Coordinates of C-alpha atoms and ligand atoms in Angstrom, one line a residue:
X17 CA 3.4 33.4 -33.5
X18 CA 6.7 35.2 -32.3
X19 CA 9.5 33.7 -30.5
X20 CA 8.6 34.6 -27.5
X21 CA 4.9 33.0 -27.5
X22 CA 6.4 30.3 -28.8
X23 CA 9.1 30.2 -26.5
X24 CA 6.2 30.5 -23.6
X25 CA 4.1 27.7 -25.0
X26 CA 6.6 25.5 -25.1
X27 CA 7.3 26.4 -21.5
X28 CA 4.1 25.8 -20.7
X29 CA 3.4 22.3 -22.4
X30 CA 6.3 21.0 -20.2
X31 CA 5.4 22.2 -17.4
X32 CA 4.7 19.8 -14.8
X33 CA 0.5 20.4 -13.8
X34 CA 0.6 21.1 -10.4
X35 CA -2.8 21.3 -8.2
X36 CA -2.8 22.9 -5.2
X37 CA -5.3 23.2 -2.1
X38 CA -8.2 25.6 -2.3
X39 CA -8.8 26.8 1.0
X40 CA -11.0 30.5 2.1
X41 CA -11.1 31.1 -1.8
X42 CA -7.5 31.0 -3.0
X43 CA -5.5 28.3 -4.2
X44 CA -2.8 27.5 -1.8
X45 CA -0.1 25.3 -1.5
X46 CA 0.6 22.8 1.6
X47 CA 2.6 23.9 4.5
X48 CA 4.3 20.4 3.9
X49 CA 6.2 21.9 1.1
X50 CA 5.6 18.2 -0.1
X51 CA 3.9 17.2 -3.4
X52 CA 2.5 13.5 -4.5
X53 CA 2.1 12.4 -8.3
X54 CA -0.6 11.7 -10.1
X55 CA -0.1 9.2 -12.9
X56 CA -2.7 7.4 -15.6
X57 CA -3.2 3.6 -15.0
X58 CA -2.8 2.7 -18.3
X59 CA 0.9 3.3 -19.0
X60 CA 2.0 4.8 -15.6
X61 CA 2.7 8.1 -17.1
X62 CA 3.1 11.4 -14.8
X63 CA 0.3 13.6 -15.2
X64 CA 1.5 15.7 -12.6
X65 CA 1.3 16.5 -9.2
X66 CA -0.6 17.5 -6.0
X67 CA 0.4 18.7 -2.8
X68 CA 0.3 16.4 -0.3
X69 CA -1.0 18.1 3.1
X70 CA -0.9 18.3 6.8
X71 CA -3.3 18.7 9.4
X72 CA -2.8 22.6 9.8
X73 CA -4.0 22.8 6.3
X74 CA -7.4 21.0 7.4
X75 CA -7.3 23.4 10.6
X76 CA -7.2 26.5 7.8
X77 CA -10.0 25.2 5.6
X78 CA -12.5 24.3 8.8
X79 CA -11.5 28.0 9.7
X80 CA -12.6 29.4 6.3
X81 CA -15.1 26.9 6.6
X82 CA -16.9 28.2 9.6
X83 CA -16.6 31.8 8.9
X84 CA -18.3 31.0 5.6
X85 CA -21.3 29.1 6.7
X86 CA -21.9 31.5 9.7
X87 CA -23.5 34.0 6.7
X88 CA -24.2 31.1 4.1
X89 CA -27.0 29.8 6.6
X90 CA -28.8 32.7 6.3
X91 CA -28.9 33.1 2.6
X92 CA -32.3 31.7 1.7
X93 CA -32.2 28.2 0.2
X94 CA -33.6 29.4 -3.7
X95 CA -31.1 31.6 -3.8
X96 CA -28.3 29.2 -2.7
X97 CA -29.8 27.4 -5.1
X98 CA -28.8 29.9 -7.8
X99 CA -25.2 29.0 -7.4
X100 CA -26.1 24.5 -7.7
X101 CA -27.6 26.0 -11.5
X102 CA -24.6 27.9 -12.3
X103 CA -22.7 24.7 -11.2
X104 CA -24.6 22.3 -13.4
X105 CA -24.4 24.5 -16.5
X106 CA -20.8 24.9 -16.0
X107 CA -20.4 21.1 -15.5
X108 CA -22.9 20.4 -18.8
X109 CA -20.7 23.4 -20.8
X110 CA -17.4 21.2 -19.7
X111 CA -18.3 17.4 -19.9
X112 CA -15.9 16.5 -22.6
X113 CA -13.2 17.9 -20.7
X114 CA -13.8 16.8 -17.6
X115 CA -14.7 12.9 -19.0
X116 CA -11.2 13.0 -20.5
X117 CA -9.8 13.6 -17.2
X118 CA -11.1 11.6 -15.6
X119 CA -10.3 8.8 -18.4
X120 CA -6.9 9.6 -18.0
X121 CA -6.5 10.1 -14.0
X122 CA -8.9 7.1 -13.8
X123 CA -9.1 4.8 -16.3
X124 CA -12.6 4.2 -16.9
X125 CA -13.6 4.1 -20.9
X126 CA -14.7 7.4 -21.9
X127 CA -18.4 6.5 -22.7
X128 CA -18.6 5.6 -19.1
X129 CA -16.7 8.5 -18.2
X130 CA -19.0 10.9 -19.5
X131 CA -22.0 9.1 -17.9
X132 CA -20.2 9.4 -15.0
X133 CA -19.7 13.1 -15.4
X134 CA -23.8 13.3 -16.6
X135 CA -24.4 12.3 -12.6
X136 CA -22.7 15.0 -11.4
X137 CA -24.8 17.4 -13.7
X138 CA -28.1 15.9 -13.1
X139 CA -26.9 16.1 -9.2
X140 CA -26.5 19.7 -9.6
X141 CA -29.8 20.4 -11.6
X142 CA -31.5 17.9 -9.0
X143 CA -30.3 19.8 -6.1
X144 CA -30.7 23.2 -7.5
X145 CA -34.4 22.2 -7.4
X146 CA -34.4 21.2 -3.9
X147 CA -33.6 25.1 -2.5
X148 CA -37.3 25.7 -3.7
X149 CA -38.2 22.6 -1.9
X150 CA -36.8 21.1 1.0
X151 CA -39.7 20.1 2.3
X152 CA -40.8 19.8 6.5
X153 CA -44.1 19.2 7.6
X154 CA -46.7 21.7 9.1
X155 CA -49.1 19.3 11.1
X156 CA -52.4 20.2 13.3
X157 CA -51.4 21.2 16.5
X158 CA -53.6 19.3 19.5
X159 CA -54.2 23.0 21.3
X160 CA -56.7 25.2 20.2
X161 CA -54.4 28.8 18.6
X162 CA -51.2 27.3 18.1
X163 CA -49.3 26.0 14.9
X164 CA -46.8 23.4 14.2
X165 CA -44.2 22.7 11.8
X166 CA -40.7 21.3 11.3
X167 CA -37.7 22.9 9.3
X168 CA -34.3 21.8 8.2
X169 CA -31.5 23.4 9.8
X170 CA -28.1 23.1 8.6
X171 CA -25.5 20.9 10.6
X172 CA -22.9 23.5 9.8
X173 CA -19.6 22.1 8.5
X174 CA -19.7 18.8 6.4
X175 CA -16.4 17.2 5.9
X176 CA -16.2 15.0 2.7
X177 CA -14.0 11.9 2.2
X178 CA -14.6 10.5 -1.5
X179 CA -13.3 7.4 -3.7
X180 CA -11.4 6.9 -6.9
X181 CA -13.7 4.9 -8.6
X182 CA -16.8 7.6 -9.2
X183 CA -14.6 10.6 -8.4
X184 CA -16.6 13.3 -9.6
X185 CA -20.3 11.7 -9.1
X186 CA -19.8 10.9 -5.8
X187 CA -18.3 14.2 -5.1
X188 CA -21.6 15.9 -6.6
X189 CA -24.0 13.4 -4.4
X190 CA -22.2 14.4 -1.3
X191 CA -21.2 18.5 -1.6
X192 CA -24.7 19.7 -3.6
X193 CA -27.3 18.4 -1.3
X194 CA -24.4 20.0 1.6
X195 CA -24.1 23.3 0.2
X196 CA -27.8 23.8 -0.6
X197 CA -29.0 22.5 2.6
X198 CA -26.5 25.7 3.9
X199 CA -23.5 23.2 5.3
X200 CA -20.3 24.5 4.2
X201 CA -17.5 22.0 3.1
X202 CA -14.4 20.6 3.2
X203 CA -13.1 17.9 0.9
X204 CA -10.4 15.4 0.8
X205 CA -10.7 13.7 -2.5
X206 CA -9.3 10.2 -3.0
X207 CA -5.4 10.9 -3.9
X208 CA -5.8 8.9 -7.4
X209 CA -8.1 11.2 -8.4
X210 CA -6.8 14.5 -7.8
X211 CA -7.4 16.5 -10.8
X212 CA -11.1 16.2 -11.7
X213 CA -11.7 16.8 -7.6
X214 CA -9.6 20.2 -8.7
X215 CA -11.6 20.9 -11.8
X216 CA -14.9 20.5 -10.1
X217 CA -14.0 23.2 -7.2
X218 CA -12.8 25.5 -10.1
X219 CA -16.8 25.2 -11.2
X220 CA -17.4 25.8 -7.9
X221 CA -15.4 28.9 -7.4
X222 CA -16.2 29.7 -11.4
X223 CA -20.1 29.6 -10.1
X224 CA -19.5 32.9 -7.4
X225 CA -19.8 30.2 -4.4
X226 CA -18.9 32.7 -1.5
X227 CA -15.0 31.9 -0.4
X228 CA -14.7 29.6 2.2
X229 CA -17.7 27.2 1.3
X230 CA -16.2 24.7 -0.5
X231 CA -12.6 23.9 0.9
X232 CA -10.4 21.4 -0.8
X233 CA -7.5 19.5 0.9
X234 CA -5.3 17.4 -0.5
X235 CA -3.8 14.4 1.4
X236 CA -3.5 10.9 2.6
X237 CA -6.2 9.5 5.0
X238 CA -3.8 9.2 7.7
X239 CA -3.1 12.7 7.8
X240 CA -5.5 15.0 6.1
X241 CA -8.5 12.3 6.6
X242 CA -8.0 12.0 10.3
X243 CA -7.9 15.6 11.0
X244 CA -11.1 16.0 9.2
X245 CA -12.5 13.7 12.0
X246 CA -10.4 14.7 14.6
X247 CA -11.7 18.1 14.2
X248 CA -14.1 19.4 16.9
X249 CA -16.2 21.6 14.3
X250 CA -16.4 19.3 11.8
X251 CA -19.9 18.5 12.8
X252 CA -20.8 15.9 10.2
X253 CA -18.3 13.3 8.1
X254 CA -19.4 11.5 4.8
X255 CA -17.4 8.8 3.8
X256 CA -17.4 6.3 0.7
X257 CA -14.6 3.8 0.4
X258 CA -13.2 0.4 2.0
X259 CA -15.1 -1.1 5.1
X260 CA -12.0 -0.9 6.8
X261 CA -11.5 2.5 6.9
X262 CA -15.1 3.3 7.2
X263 CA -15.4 1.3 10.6
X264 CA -12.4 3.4 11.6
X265 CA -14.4 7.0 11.2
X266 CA -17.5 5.2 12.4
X267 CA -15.6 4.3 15.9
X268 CA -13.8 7.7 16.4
X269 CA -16.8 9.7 15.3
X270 CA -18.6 7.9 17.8
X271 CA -17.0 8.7 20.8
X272 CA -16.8 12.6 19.2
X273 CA -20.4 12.1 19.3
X274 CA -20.1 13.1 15.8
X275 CA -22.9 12.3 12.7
X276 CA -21.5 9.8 10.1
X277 CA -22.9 8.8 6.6
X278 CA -21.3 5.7 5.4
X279 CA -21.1 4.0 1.9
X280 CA -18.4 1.0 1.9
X281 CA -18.8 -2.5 0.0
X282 CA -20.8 -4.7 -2.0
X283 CA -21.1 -8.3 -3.4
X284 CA -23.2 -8.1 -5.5
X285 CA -25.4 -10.6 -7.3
X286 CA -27.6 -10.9 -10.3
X287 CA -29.7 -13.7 -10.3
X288 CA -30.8 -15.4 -13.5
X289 CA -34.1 -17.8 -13.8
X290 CA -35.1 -21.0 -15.5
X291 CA -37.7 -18.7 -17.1
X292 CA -35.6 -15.5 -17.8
X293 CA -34.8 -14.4 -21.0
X294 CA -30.8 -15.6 -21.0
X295 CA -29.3 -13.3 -23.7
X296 CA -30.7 -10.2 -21.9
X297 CA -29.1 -11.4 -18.5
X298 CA -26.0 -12.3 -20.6
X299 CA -25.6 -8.3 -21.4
X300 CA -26.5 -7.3 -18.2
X301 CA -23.8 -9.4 -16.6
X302 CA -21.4 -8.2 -18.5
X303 CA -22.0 -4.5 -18.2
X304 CA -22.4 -4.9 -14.0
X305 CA -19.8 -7.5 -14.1
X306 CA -17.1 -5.7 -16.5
X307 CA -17.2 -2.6 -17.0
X308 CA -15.4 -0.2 -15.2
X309 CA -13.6 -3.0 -14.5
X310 CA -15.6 -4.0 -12.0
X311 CA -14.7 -1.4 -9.8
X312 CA -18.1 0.1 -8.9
X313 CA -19.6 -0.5 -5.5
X314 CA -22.5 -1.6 -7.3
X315 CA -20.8 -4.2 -9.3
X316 CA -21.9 -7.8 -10.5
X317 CA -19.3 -10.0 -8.7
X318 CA -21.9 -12.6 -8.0
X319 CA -23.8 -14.9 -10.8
X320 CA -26.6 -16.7 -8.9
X321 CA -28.1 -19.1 -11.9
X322 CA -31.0 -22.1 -11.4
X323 CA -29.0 -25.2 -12.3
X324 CA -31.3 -26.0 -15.6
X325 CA -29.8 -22.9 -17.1
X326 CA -26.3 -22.9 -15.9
X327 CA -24.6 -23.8 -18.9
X328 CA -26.5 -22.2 -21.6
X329 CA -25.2 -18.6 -19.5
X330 CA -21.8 -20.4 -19.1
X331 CA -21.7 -20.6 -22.9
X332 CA -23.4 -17.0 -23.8
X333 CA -21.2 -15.4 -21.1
X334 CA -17.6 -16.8 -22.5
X335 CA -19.1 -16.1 -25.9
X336 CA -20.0 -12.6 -25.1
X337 CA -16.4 -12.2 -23.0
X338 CA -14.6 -12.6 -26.2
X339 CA -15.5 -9.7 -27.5
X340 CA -14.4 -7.8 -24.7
X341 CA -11.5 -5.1 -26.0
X342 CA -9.5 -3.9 -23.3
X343 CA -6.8 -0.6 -24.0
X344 CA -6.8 2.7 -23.3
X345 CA -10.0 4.3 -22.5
X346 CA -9.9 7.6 -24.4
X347 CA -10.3 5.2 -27.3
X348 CA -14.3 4.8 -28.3
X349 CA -13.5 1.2 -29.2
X350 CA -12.4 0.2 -25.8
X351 CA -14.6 -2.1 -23.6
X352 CA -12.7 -2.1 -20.6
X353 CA -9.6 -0.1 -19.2
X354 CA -7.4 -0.7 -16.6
X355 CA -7.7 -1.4 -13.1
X356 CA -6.5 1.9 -10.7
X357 CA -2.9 0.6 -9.8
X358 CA -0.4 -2.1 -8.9
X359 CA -1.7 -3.2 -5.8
X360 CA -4.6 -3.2 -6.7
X361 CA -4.1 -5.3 -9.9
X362 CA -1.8 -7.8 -7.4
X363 CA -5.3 -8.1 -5.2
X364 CA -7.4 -9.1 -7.8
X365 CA -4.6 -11.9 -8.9
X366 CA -4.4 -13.4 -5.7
X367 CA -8.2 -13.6 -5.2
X368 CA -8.2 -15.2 -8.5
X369 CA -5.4 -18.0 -6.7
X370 CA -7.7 -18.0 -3.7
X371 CA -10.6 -18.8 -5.8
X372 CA -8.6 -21.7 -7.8
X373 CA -7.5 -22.8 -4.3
X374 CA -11.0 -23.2 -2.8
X375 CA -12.0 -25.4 -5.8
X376 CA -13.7 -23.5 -8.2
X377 CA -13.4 -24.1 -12.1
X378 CA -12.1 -21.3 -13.8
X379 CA -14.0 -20.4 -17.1
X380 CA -12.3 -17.6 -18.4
X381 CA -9.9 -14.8 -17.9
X382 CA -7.6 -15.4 -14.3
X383 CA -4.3 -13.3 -15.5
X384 CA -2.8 -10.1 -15.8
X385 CA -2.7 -8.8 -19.3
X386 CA 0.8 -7.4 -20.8
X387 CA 0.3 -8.7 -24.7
X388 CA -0.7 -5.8 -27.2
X389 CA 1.2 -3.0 -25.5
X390 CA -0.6 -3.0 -22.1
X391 CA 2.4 -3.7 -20.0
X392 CA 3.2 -0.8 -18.9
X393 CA -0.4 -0.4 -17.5
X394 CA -3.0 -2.4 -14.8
X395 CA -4.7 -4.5 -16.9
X396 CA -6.7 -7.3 -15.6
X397 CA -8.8 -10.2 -17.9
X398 CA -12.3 -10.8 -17.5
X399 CA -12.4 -13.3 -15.4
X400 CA -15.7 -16.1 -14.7
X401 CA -15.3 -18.6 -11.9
X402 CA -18.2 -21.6 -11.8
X403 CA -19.1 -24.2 -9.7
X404 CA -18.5 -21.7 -7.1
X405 CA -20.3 -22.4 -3.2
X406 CA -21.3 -19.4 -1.8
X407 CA -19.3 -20.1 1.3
X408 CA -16.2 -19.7 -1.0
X409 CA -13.8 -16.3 -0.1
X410 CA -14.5 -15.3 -3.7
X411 CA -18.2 -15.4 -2.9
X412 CA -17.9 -13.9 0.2
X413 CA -15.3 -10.7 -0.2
X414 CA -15.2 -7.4 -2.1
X415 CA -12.5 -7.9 -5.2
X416 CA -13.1 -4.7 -6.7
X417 CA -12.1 -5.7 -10.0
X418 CA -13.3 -7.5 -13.1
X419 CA -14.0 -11.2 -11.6
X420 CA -17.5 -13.0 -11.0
X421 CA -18.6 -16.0 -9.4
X422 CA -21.4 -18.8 -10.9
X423 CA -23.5 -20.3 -8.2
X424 CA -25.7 -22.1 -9.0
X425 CA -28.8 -23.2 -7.1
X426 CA -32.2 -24.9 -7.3
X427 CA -34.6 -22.5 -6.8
X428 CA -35.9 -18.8 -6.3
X429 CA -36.0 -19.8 -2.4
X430 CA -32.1 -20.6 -2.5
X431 CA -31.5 -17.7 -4.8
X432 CA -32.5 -15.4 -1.9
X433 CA -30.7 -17.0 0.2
X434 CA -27.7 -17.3 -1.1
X435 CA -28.1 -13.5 -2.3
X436 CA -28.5 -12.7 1.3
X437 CA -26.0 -14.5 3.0
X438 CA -22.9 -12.3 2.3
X439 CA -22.2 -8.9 4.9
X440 CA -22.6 -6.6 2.7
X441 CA -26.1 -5.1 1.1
X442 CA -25.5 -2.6 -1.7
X443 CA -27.3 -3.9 -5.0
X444 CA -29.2 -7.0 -6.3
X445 CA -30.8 -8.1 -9.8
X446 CA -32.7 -10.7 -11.1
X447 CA -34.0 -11.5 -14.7
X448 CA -37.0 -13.3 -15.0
X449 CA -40.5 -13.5 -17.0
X450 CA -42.7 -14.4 -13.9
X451 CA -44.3 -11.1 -12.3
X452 CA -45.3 -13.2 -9.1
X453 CA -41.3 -13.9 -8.8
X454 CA -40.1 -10.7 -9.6
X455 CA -42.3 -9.6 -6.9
X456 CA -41.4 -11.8 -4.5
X457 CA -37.5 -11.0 -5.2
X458 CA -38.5 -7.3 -4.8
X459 CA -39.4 -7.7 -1.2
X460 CA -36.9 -10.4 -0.2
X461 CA -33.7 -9.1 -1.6
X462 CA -31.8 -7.3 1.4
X463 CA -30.3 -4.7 -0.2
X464 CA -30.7 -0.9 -0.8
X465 CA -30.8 -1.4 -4.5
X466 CA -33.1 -4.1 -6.7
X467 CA -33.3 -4.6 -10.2
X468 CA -35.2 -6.4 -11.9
X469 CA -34.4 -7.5 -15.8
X470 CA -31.3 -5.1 -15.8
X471 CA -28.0 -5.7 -14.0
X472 CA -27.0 -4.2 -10.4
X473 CA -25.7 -0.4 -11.8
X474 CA -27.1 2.4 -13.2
X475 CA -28.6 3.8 -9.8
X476 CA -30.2 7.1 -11.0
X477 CA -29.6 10.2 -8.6
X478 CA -33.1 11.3 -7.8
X479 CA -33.7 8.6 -6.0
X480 CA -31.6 7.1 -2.7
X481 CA -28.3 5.6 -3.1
X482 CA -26.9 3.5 -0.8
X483 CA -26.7 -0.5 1.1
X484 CA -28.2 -2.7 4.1
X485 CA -25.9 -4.5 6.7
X486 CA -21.8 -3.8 5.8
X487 CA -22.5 -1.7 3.5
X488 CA -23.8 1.4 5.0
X489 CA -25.0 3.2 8.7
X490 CA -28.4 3.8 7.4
X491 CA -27.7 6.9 5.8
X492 CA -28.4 7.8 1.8
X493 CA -26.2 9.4 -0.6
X494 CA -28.8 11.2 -3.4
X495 CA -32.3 11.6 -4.0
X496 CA -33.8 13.9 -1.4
X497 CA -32.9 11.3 1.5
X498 CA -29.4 12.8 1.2
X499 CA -30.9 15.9 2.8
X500 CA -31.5 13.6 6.2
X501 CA -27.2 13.7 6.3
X502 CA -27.1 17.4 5.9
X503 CA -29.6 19.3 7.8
X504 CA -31.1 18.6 11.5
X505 CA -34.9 18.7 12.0
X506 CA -36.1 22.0 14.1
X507 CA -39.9 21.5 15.2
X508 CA -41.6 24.9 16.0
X509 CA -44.4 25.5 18.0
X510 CA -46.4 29.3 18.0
X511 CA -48.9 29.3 20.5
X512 CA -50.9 32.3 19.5
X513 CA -53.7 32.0 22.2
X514 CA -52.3 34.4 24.8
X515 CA -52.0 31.8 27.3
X516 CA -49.7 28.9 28.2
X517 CA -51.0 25.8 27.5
X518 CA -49.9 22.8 28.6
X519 CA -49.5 20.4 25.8
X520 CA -51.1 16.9 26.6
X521 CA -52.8 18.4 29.8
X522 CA -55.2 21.3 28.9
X523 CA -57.0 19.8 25.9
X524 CA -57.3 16.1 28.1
Ligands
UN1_5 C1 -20.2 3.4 -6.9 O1 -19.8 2.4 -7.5 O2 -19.8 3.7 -5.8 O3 -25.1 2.9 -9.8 C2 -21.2 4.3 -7.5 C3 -24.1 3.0 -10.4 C4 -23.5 4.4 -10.5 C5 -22.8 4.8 -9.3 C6 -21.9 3.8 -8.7 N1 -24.5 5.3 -10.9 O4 -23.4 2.0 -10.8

């Protein structure tokens, strides 16, 4: 190497890693002339930064947005279909890298990391299939010379809002089945996880995607999120995060007359048996319960035992907690990594008080974890609360971290019931031997998800994603009911009789 390369790699390793917007096909920076940082959760260092932008910049991408889709609608589905392969091959070629950014941005462990990454390519492969599909109906017409058949139309332009805590799965089960279905997008990714959101629209630009369908904007809610909502030719808004904000879009979209596909909380709860086999619930727990921290939406923060096996779980579940490393997640040995930041660290402490304060006896865990050279990041211990009444706010409320509840009952009847009685409806497992029981739970759990003998993750993408009651507005993220969010249903009639005929009159 001469001085000069050397010179220019050194210039370049210290260089802070910026990410800009990419709007119309170009990478752009923010009219704000502002920039946000992006650090990694498990020592608070600066990975770099990302612009932070305005509503004009939304007003650009919608722009770009429409032109695109204008011609994009037209291009027949198989070969829109052509780019979703090109994206899923890129995404299988670059899963290693893209897993260790998001360990670092994020802070889930790397195995989960990649699995997370794996959704995003079986999304793409998934939904490459579906521009051969897309199924509508052709039906019998009731006249004599004339046929019938529905279609899927595109809405036309689908504006994205997305979460930290599956940053690049999430992203995949919202902007495939959009682009295929011939929607064109724009994107505000969650602001902790800027860089994979940036490293998935390089794939996407990487794949030939025409410029201007896939527009990302980076922002807060309050400003880049609202104009997304705001805007008049935005015609369709899907949203994962907090109830809170969620209700927010719901109401504005609302009055804007405007489509909405919701995915907010869970509590969810595994429910364990007198007959079930106890060691198998005990690792099911503690991967729904634990890992990633327990910040999936589909995380165990709920342990609904029958009383006669209460303590042998108690036991098994401490025993098994032991073992629980937690560190940085780029190492292979670590079980559980940080939680996304301060705040949110300081929420999971004060349910823990809460919890304490309502009278249940905690087990395990309950504190913030500094010994071993996790200070400087967000660690939080595995924490088991029993003798908890499912009236309790810790059996009621979405912690989002690594904290579940014992309650026990006296029956499968109870177990229901107490499964049910919380707002939200996302997932639900039980572990038992009895088939009749099993099938039983299968029809009474509430929520969008059951499983039985496994714990409440792992939802697979070919089939719906998504919860009852808080937790959704009906709608399904994945599987080919994500096409309902994206498309409209055109029904089309071709009388071929040479007459007008009057439907429901002639043929009576
Ligand atoms: C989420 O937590 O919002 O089912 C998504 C699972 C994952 C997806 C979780 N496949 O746990």
């Amino acid at each position: 190497m001469n001085n000069q390369t050397v010179q220019e790699t050194a210039k370049k390793d210290t260089a802070v890693k910026k990410y800009l917007n990419f709007i119309n096909g170009e990478w752009v920076d923010s009219e704000s002339g502002k920039y946000t940082q992006n650090t990694n959760p498990v020592n608070g260092e600066v990975l770099g930064e990302v612009v932070a932008s305005t509503k004009a910049d939304v007003e650009k991408a919608v722009q770009a947005a429409k032109e695109a889709q204008k011609k994009w609608r037209n291009v027949p589905a198989p070969e829109r279909a052509d780019f979703l392969y090109k994206v899923a091959y890129l995404l299988k070629e670059r899963k290693e890298e893209l897993a260790q950014v998001l360990t670092k941005e994020m802070g889930k462990v790397i195995a989960e990391a990649r699995g997370e990454v794996q959704e995003a390519i079986d999304m793409a492969f998934y939904m490459a299939g579906e521009g051969r599909r897309m199924f509508g109906d052709t039906v019998p017409s009731e006249l004599r010379n004339k046929f019938a058949m529905s279609v899927r139309v595109p809405v036309g332009i689908a504006g994205l809002i997305t979460p930290w805590n599956f940053p690049i799965a999430i992203a995949s089960w919202k902007s495939l089945p959009a682009l295929v279905t011939g929607n064109a997008v724009v994107w505000k990714p969650a602001s902790e996880t800027p860089f994979l959101a940036g490293e998935f629209v390089k794939i996407y630009e990487e794949a030939g995607l025409p410029k201007g369908l896939v527009n990302l904007v980076y922002g807060s809610g309050s400003e880049v999120g609202n104009a997304i909502v705001e805007h008049p030719d935005v015609d369709i808004v899907s949203f994962t995060g907090s109830n809170e904000v969620g209700k927010k879009i719901n109401g504005r979209a609302g009055e804007l007359l405007k489509r909405t596909s919701l995915e907010m909380g869970g509590k969810n709860a595994v429910t364990v048996l007198e007959d079930a086999d106890i060691d198998l619930a005990v690792d099911g727990i503690v991967w729904s319960a634990f890992g990633t921290s327990g910040q999936r939406c589909t995380a165990c923060s709920r342990i609904i035992v029958h009383e006669s096996v209460k303590e042998e779980l108690e036991q098994k579940l401490m025993k098994r907690m032991e073992m629980l490393k937690l560190g940085d997640g780029l190492d292979e040995s670590i079980d559980v990594g940080p939680v996304i930041n301060r705040s949110s660290l300081e929420k999971i402490h004060e349910y823990v008080k809460i919890g304490k304060d309502e009278g249940a006896k905690l087990l395990k865990g309950g504190e913030i974890v500094t010994e071993n050279g996790l200070d400087k990041g967000n660690f939080y211990a595995p924490t088991l609360f029993t003798n908890v009444k499912s009236d309790m706010r810790i059996a009621q409320e979405e912690i989002f971290g690594p904290v579940a509840s014992i309650i026990p009952v006296k029956s499968l009847e109870e177990a229901i019931e107490v499964n049910n009685s919380v707002e939200f409806g996302l997932s639900s497992s039980i572990f038992t031997a009895d088939v009749n029981r099993a099938f039983q739970a299968m029809r009474d759990l509430d929520t969008g998800i059951v499983y039985i003998n496994a714990g409440t993750t792992g939802a697979e993408i070919h089939l719906p994603f998504g919860g009852t009651k808080g937790t959704g507005n009906g709608h399904r993220d994945s599987g080919v009911a994500s096409l309902d969010v994206y498309t409209e249903w055109k029904s089309v009639y071709i009388d071929y009789s040479g007459k007008i005929q009057r439907a429901q009159i002639d043929n009576y």
